[in-house]
Amino acid sequence: MKLLVVEDQPKLRTLLVDHLRHRGFAVDAVETGRGALAAQCVTRYDAMILDLGLPDMDGQRVLAQRAAGRDGPIPCIVLTARDTVESRVSSLDAGADDYILKPFDVRELEARIRAVLRRASRSFAVLNCGNLVFEPQARHASVDGRVLALSRRETMLLEEMLRASPRIVVKEYLEEHLYADGESVTLNAIEALVSRLRRKLAEGEAQASIQTVRGIGYRLMQNG
């Protein structure tokens, strides 16, 4: 899942990005409202975390103009020091899905992100293919009850493959959703990541494997 953080305070922006990436999200971050709107023109995000006090425009303008996907505008959690009832009401009326006052605990923000994603129909139901099971909320995969030792990025890849299975996931989609903008990504980064996950699934005796669809991407299929 990919998030957009819109926050002009460098220390808080870095804190949010580092915590959310550690918790398994792909995260892009911008510091202005115009940057937020521009980012949404080129990337599909699952949710946005939006500060209202931006240097170039009020965050509520960004909220009103945020991109819409297949299921409507992307979910948005507002972060702000504005503690008036009027501010909360106007943000919620403008379409915010949640509202958090500064200062806050990043663990609470993470919990609220999960809740917003659930309400936006991003299911946290257990995913499986054969004897391979993935629990999105716990962020771990297992084969016949044995937990697979996966890196954060391998876990993100597996989730995307399971959600799409048996459909093909194009390579460009994976590059967009597994890496944040500005991250250094080598030409064969996706191939290497798929290779590592494929090997771990085989070593773990999973009844599922990743097939390469040459020139297009990959798909996860149940063996046999």
mmCIF file of C-alpha atoms in Angstrom:
data_model
loop_
_atom_site.group_PDB
_atom_site.id
_atom_site.type_symbol
_atom_site.label_atom_id
_atom_site.label_comp_id
_atom_site.label_asym_id
_atom_site.label_seq_id
_atom_site.Cartn_x
_atom_site.Cartn_y
_atom_site.Cartn_z
ATOM 1 C CA MET A 1 0.000 0.000 0.000
ATOM 2 C CA LYS A 2 1.306 3.446 -0.920
ATOM 3 C CA LEU A 3 0.836 6.614 1.108
ATOM 4 C CA LEU A 4 1.406 10.293 0.407
ATOM 5 C CA VAL A 5 2.581 12.403 3.362
ATOM 6 C CA VAL A 6 2.037 16.154 2.969
ATOM 7 C CA GLU A 7 3.886 17.944 5.777
ATOM 8 C CA ASP A 8 6.096 21.050 5.669
ATOM 9 C CA GLN A 9 7.939 20.499 8.972
ATOM 10 C CA PRO A 10 11.115 18.559 8.037
ATOM 11 C CA LYS A 11 11.572 16.719 11.353
ATOM 12 C CA LEU A 12 7.960 15.564 11.547
ATOM 13 C CA ARG A 13 7.918 14.641 7.861
ATOM 14 C CA THR A 14 11.042 12.493 8.299
ATOM 15 C CA LEU A 15 9.606 10.880 11.445
ATOM 16 C CA LEU A 16 6.372 9.962 9.676
ATOM 17 C CA VAL A 17 8.082 8.615 6.558
ATOM 18 C CA ASP A 18 10.593 6.519 8.517
ATOM 19 C CA HIS A 19 7.939 5.034 10.828
ATOM 20 C CA LEU A 20 5.451 4.210 8.084
ATOM 21 C CA ARG A 21 8.099 2.674 5.823
ATOM 22 C CA HIS A 22 9.280 0.556 8.744
ATOM 23 C CA ARG A 23 5.700 -0.625 9.203
ATOM 24 C CA GLY A 24 5.493 -1.863 5.618
ATOM 25 C CA PHE A 25 4.071 1.043 3.637
ATOM 26 C CA ALA A 26 5.593 2.612 0.541
ATOM 27 C CA VAL A 27 5.651 6.341 1.260
ATOM 28 C CA ASP A 28 6.160 9.499 -0.796
ATOM 29 C CA ALA A 29 6.475 12.842 0.980
ATOM 30 C CA VAL A 30 6.039 16.449 -0.181
ATOM 31 C CA GLU A 31 6.084 19.730 1.704
ATOM 32 C CA THR A 32 3.626 21.865 -0.265
ATOM 33 C CA GLY A 33 0.061 21.715 -1.464
ATOM 34 C CA ARG A 34 1.097 22.094 -5.085
ATOM 35 C CA GLY A 35 3.538 19.232 -4.631
ATOM 36 C CA ALA A 36 0.724 17.066 -3.249
ATOM 37 C CA LEU A 37 -1.578 17.773 -6.178
ATOM 38 C CA ALA A 38 1.230 17.176 -8.679
ATOM 39 C CA ALA A 39 2.190 13.857 -7.044
ATOM 40 C CA GLN A 40 -1.391 12.612 -7.330
ATOM 41 C CA CYS A 41 -1.360 13.311 -11.062
ATOM 42 C CA VAL A 42 1.375 10.742 -11.669
ATOM 43 C CA THR A 43 0.928 8.182 -8.856
ATOM 44 C CA ARG A 44 -2.044 6.310 -7.409
ATOM 45 C CA TYR A 45 -2.033 6.436 -3.610
ATOM 46 C CA ASP A 46 -4.071 4.352 -1.189
ATOM 47 C CA ALA A 47 -4.290 7.210 1.329
ATOM 48 C CA MET A 48 -2.967 10.695 2.067
ATOM 49 C CA ILE A 49 -1.800 12.177 5.390
ATOM 50 C CA LEU A 50 -2.311 15.920 5.069
ATOM 51 C CA ASP A 51 -1.130 18.852 7.188
ATOM 52 C CA LEU A 52 -3.466 21.850 6.916
ATOM 53 C CA GLY A 53 -0.832 24.525 7.588
ATOM 54 C CA LEU A 54 1.098 24.361 4.322
ATOM 55 C CA PRO A 55 3.321 27.225 3.128
ATOM 56 C CA ASP A 56 1.734 27.732 -0.297
ATOM 57 C CA MET A 57 -1.956 26.978 0.214
ATOM 58 C CA ASP A 58 -4.368 25.887 2.893
ATOM 59 C CA GLY A 59 -4.530 22.118 3.246
ATOM 60 C CA GLN A 60 -8.288 22.219 2.844
ATOM 61 C CA ARG A 61 -7.782 23.284 -0.785
ATOM 62 C CA VAL A 62 -5.631 20.195 -1.299
ATOM 63 C CA LEU A 63 -8.330 18.128 0.388
ATOM 64 C CA ALA A 64 -10.995 19.500 -1.940
ATOM 65 C CA GLN A 65 -8.882 18.931 -5.057
ATOM 66 C CA ARG A 66 -7.373 15.547 -4.179
ATOM 67 C CA ALA A 67 -7.274 12.914 -6.861
ATOM 68 C CA ALA A 68 -10.097 10.457 -7.366
ATOM 69 C CA GLY A 69 -9.578 6.805 -8.177
ATOM 70 C CA ARG A 70 -11.929 4.055 -9.253
ATOM 71 C CA ASP A 71 -13.652 4.096 -5.864
ATOM 72 C CA GLY A 72 -13.716 7.878 -5.394
ATOM 73 C CA PRO A 73 -11.291 10.389 -3.833
ATOM 74 C CA ILE A 74 -8.321 8.846 -2.082
ATOM 75 C CA PRO A 75 -8.819 8.525 1.696
ATOM 76 C CA CYS A 76 -7.303 11.398 3.675
ATOM 77 C CA ILE A 77 -6.283 11.861 7.315
ATOM 78 C CA VAL A 78 -5.822 15.498 8.320
ATOM 79 C CA LEU A 79 -2.989 16.466 10.692
ATOM 80 C CA THR A 80 -3.204 19.911 12.255
ATOM 81 C CA ALA A 81 -2.618 22.067 15.311
ATOM 82 C CA ARG A 82 -5.979 23.761 14.722
ATOM 83 C CA ASP A 83 -8.098 22.538 17.627
ATOM 84 C CA THR A 84 -11.321 24.449 17.034
ATOM 85 C CA VAL A 85 -14.595 22.677 16.398
ATOM 86 C CA GLU A 86 -15.036 24.807 13.282
ATOM 87 C CA SER A 87 -11.768 23.523 11.806
ATOM 88 C CA ARG A 88 -12.669 19.908 12.494
ATOM 89 C CA VAL A 89 -16.150 20.302 11.065
ATOM 90 C CA SER A 90 -14.973 22.114 7.922
ATOM 91 C CA SER A 91 -12.296 19.478 7.261
ATOM 92 C CA LEU A 92 -14.710 16.588 7.709
ATOM 93 C CA ASP A 93 -17.323 18.349 5.590
ATOM 94 C CA ALA A 94 -14.659 18.853 2.889
ATOM 95 C CA GLY A 95 -14.171 15.102 2.761
ATOM 96 C CA ALA A 96 -11.501 14.220 5.332
ATOM 97 C CA ASP A 97 -11.818 10.641 6.566
ATOM 98 C CA ASP A 98 -10.198 11.374 9.928
ATOM 99 C CA TYR A 99 -8.700 14.283 11.870
ATOM 100 C CA ILE A 100 -5.725 14.161 14.270
ATOM 101 C CA LEU A 101 -4.519 17.042 16.420
ATOM 102 C CA LYS A 102 -0.822 17.781 16.845
ATOM 103 C CA PRO A 103 1.075 16.653 18.845
ATOM 104 C CA PHE A 104 0.162 12.996 18.349
ATOM 105 C CA ASP A 105 1.635 9.523 18.703
ATOM 106 C CA VAL A 106 2.705 7.935 15.401
ATOM 107 C CA ARG A 107 1.288 4.625 16.623
ATOM 108 C CA GLU A 108 -2.151 6.206 16.814
ATOM 109 C CA LEU A 109 -1.721 7.611 13.319
ATOM 110 C CA GLU A 110 -0.774 4.156 12.027
ATOM 111 C CA ALA A 111 -3.870 2.635 13.655
ATOM 112 C CA ARG A 112 -6.064 5.319 12.107
ATOM 113 C CA ILE A 113 -4.524 4.714 8.682
ATOM 114 C CA ARG A 114 -5.429 1.045 8.956
ATOM 115 C CA ALA A 115 -8.974 1.953 10.004
ATOM 116 C CA VAL A 116 -9.375 4.386 7.096
ATOM 117 C CA LEU A 117 -8.085 1.803 4.632
ATOM 118 C CA ARG A 118 -10.541 -0.758 5.988
ATOM 119 C CA ARG A 119 -13.404 1.685 5.541
ATOM 120 C CA ALA A 120 -12.160 2.368 2.015
ATOM 121 C CA SER A 121 -12.625 -1.350 1.261
ATOM 122 C CA ARG A 122 -8.920 -2.171 1.285
ATOM 123 C CA SER A 123 -9.599 -5.547 2.869
ATOM 124 C CA PHE A 124 -7.508 -6.812 5.782
ATOM 125 C CA ALA A 125 -8.937 -10.308 5.370
ATOM 126 C CA VAL A 126 -6.426 -13.148 5.312
ATOM 127 C CA LEU A 127 -5.070 -13.869 1.810
ATOM 128 C CA ASN A 128 -4.019 -17.302 0.642
ATOM 129 C CA CYS A 129 -2.851 -19.315 -2.345
ATOM 130 C CA GLY A 130 -2.597 -23.045 -1.746
ATOM 131 C CA ASN A 131 -0.939 -23.551 1.646
ATOM 132 C CA LEU A 132 0.551 -20.036 1.555
ATOM 133 C CA VAL A 133 -1.234 -17.673 3.940
ATOM 134 C CA PHE A 134 -0.692 -13.936 4.433
ATOM 135 C CA GLU A 135 -2.195 -11.882 7.270
ATOM 136 C CA PRO A 136 -2.203 -8.202 6.171
ATOM 137 C CA GLN A 137 -2.744 -6.738 9.618
ATOM 138 C CA ALA A 138 0.010 -8.794 11.272
ATOM 139 C CA ARG A 139 2.213 -8.363 8.173
ATOM 140 C CA HIS A 140 3.480 -11.928 8.061
ATOM 141 C CA ALA A 141 3.241 -14.923 5.752
ATOM 142 C CA SER A 142 3.250 -18.603 6.612
ATOM 143 C CA VAL A 143 3.223 -22.000 4.931
ATOM 144 C CA ASP A 144 1.350 -24.727 6.802
ATOM 145 C CA GLY A 145 1.703 -22.623 9.944
ATOM 146 C CA ARG A 146 5.458 -22.013 9.532
ATOM 147 C CA VAL A 147 6.258 -18.308 9.349
ATOM 148 C CA LEU A 148 8.338 -17.252 6.337
ATOM 149 C CA ALA A 149 11.265 -14.925 7.033
ATOM 150 C CA LEU A 150 10.608 -12.126 4.548
ATOM 151 C CA SER A 151 12.083 -8.656 4.308
ATOM 152 C CA ARG A 152 9.794 -5.621 4.367
ATOM 153 C CA ARG A 153 9.955 -5.254 0.593
ATOM 154 C CA GLU A 154 9.416 -8.980 0.002
ATOM 155 C CA THR A 155 6.351 -8.786 2.235
ATOM 156 C CA MET A 156 4.997 -5.851 0.231
ATOM 157 C CA LEU A 157 5.583 -7.732 -3.023
ATOM 158 C CA LEU A 158 3.867 -10.862 -1.739
ATOM 159 C CA GLU A 159 0.813 -8.881 -0.638
ATOM 160 C CA GLU A 160 0.473 -7.234 -4.057
ATOM 161 C CA MET A 161 0.849 -10.606 -5.814
ATOM 162 C CA LEU A 162 -1.707 -12.313 -3.563
ATOM 163 C CA ARG A 163 -4.253 -9.518 -3.952
ATOM 164 C CA ALA A 164 -3.991 -9.801 -7.730
ATOM 165 C CA SER A 165 -3.676 -13.594 -8.045
ATOM 166 C CA PRO A 166 -4.185 -15.181 -10.528
ATOM 167 C CA ARG A 167 -4.139 -11.985 -12.583
ATOM 168 C CA ILE A 168 -0.920 -10.568 -13.999
ATOM 169 C CA VAL A 169 0.724 -7.663 -12.153
ATOM 170 C CA VAL A 170 2.670 -5.481 -14.568
ATOM 171 C CA LYS A 171 6.253 -4.647 -13.680
ATOM 172 C CA GLU A 172 5.680 -0.875 -13.806
ATOM 173 C CA TYR A 173 2.885 -1.176 -11.225
ATOM 174 C CA LEU A 174 5.242 -2.962 -8.838
ATOM 175 C CA GLU A 175 7.951 -0.356 -9.322
ATOM 176 C CA GLU A 176 5.430 2.380 -8.518
ATOM 177 C CA HIS A 177 3.903 0.725 -5.458
ATOM 178 C CA LEU A 178 6.939 -0.894 -3.824
ATOM 179 C CA TYR A 179 9.291 2.067 -4.037
ATOM 180 C CA ALA A 180 8.807 5.664 -3.001
ATOM 181 C CA ASP A 181 9.575 8.512 -5.380
ATOM 182 C CA GLY A 182 13.229 9.468 -5.120
ATOM 183 C CA GLU A 183 14.374 6.037 -3.956
ATOM 184 C CA SER A 184 17.316 4.636 -5.868
ATOM 185 C CA VAL A 185 15.938 1.769 -7.951
ATOM 186 C CA THR A 186 18.254 -0.226 -10.197
ATOM 187 C CA LEU A 187 17.119 -1.512 -13.577
ATOM 188 C CA ASN A 188 16.809 -5.077 -12.303
ATOM 189 C CA ALA A 189 15.471 -4.239 -8.806
ATOM 190 C CA ILE A 190 12.073 -5.859 -9.383
ATOM 191 C CA GLU A 191 13.609 -8.933 -11.049
ATOM 192 C CA ALA A 192 15.972 -9.399 -8.100
ATOM 193 C CA LEU A 193 13.157 -8.919 -5.573
ATOM 194 C CA VAL A 194 10.912 -11.425 -7.371
ATOM 195 C CA SER A 195 13.797 -13.892 -7.551
ATOM 196 C CA ARG A 196 14.402 -13.691 -3.789
ATOM 197 C CA LEU A 197 10.722 -14.126 -2.959
ATOM 198 C CA ARG A 198 10.369 -16.969 -5.454
ATOM 199 C CA ARG A 199 13.303 -18.773 -3.809
ATOM 200 C CA LYS A 200 11.894 -18.307 -0.302
ATOM 201 C CA LEU A 201 8.499 -19.645 -1.369
ATOM 202 C CA ALA A 202 10.159 -22.717 -2.869
ATOM 203 C CA GLU A 203 12.378 -23.285 0.174
ATOM 204 C CA GLY A 204 9.335 -22.931 2.432
ATOM 205 C CA GLU A 205 7.493 -25.593 0.369
ATOM 206 C CA ALA A 206 4.688 -23.213 -0.570
ATOM 207 C CA GLN A 207 2.110 -24.602 -2.994
ATOM 208 C CA ALA A 208 2.350 -21.339 -4.926
ATOM 209 C CA SER A 209 4.929 -19.837 -7.228
ATOM 210 C CA ILE A 210 5.574 -16.622 -9.108
ATOM 211 C CA GLN A 211 5.484 -16.950 -12.874
ATOM 212 C CA THR A 212 7.181 -14.467 -15.186
ATOM 213 C CA VAL A 213 5.021 -13.221 -18.055
ATOM 214 C CA ARG A 214 7.739 -12.067 -20.406
ATOM 215 C CA GLY A 215 7.556 -8.417 -21.380
ATOM 216 C CA ILE A 216 4.596 -7.734 -19.082
ATOM 217 C CA GLY A 217 5.089 -8.689 -15.452
ATOM 218 C CA TYR A 218 4.370 -11.492 -12.993
ATOM 219 C CA ARG A 219 1.563 -13.541 -11.522
ATOM 220 C CA LEU A 220 1.209 -15.779 -8.473
ATOM 221 C CA MET A 221 -0.292 -19.174 -9.203
ATOM 222 C CA GLN A 222 -1.123 -22.212 -7.105
ATOM 223 C CA ASN A 223 1.106 -25.154 -8.044
ATOM 224 C CA GLY A 224 -0.417 -28.189 -9.647
#
